[in-house]
Amino acid sequence: MSIAVVTGAAGFIGSSLSEALLDRGYRVRGVDNLTTGRRTNLRSLKNRDEFEFHEVDIRDKSAMNDLVEGVEYVFHQAAVPSVPRSVDDPITTTDANCTGTATVLDAARRADVDTVVAASSSSVYGSSTGLPKVESMTPDPESPYALSKYYTEKLAIQFSDLYDINTVALRYFNVFGPGQDPNGEYAAVIPKFVQLMLDGDRPTIYGDGEQSRDFTFVDNVIQANIQAAEGSATGVAVNVGCGGQVTINELVGHINDILGTDIEPIHDSPRPGDVRHSHADLKSAREEIEYEPKVDFQEGLERTVSYFKNA
Ligand code: NAD
């Protein structure tokens, strides 16, 4: 039975990934310091025999060294995950995301872990012209968060050159799905809008709403993580998106259609650090990790709305 460490296991993606790994027969050690993660995300995991939870900060060197002992794969999801939060508080983001990643990678290589899969982000591309975004483009991180994710993937790749360890970085494009936190100033757009519109409230769009995103349902991201770990790719960063482009205005329209409502958004000024367009080229992901998104945007949105309706 393979043993995996999932950092950020109390988070949106880390908790779903942990469930999927358990379903696949893995033993999972979940690590999280519960800064943005939630205990509710751990509820069903805690009933599973092969899951252990460790309330640990990934910057804690000695705890991380112990936790990766005997582990085959590390799925590094822990991070302070928001662009606007990083603009408000660059030091916290840099510390958790850069020092945290270095600590996780160093523990992994000392313990002879086979593969580390690290979460990067489409934000590394910035507003560089040219769509879709291809991995060969020069990154242009425009926020402390984006820069910390670029550091994450560069360090992961460097480790595969310097040490005897496989590493794959996955550039996630706007992930959404059940369990994502809809609350708070830094909530992601889909859970936030779905929750507001379910309550009959008007969502606020920053800017004209014509900015676009390649929204990616969480199951696709989980599948990419598992294939990256179990496959033979190493020393690469690949896009994990859905291969589409939806504007924020269109997103509001889609949620209205699913809910049978006609709610008009409010428009406010654009936020610093937000990129204009984002759209993933998936050729490299197909070649390197045999990735193919299985759940398209529309189905993912319907499943997400249904989750929030019943939450
Ligand atoms: P999330 O906030 O739900 O999960 C991140 C988890 O990391 C949280 O549970 C948090 O408590 C934990 N964490 C933060 N700092 C920590 C530390 N120092 N020690 C231990 N745990 C710590 O966010 P998410 O959406 O699940 O994001 C997971 C990963 O995916 C992150 O690395 C994020 O940068 C990346 N990512 C997410 C998206 C997206 O759209 N959700 C897009 C691109 C990249």
PDB file of C-alpha atoms in Angstrom, residues 125 128-137 173 214 239 243-245 277-283:
ATOM      1  CA  TYR A 125       1.761  33.767 -16.646  1.00  0.00           C
ATOM      2  CA  SER A 128       1.608  38.326 -20.931  1.00  0.00           C
ATOM      3  CA  THR A 129      -0.041  38.503 -24.325  1.00  0.00           C
ATOM      4  CA  GLY A 130      -0.873  35.383 -26.235  1.00  0.00           C
ATOM      5  CA  LEU A 131      -3.576  32.846 -25.606  1.00  0.00           C
ATOM      6  CA  PRO A 132      -3.837  30.031 -24.816  1.00  0.00           C
ATOM      7  CA  LYS A 133      -1.080  30.037 -22.205  1.00  0.00           C
ATOM      8  CA  VAL A 134       1.683  27.603 -23.156  1.00  0.00           C
ATOM      9  CA  GLU A 135       4.400  26.481 -20.761  1.00  0.00           C
ATOM     10  CA  SER A 136       7.108  27.769 -23.117  1.00  0.00           C
ATOM     11  CA  MET A 137       5.923  31.389 -22.578  1.00  0.00           C
ATOM     12  CA  PHE A 173      -6.259  27.246 -13.668  1.00  0.00           C
ATOM     13  CA  ASP A 214     -10.333  28.765 -17.690  1.00  0.00           C
ATOM     14  CA  ASN A 239      -0.903  23.442 -17.165  1.00  0.00           C
ATOM     15  CA  GLY A 243      -9.116  24.280 -22.065  1.00  0.00           C
ATOM     16  CA  GLY A 244     -11.992  26.822 -22.190  1.00  0.00           C
ATOM     17  CA  GLN A 245     -12.568  30.521 -21.516  1.00  0.00           C
ATOM     18  CA  HIS A 277      -7.374  36.568 -19.530  1.00  0.00           C
ATOM     19  CA  SER A 278      -6.463  33.026 -18.691  1.00  0.00           C
ATOM     20  CA  HIS A 279      -6.809  29.982 -20.907  1.00  0.00           C
ATOM     21  CA  ALA A 280      -4.746  26.791 -20.735  1.00  0.00           C
ATOM     22  CA  ASP A 281      -3.033  24.987 -23.559  1.00  0.00           C
ATOM     23  CA  LEU A 282      -3.176  21.325 -22.536  1.00  0.00           C
ATOM     24  CA  LYS A 283      -0.749  19.747 -25.021  1.00  0.00           C
TER      25      LYS A 283
END
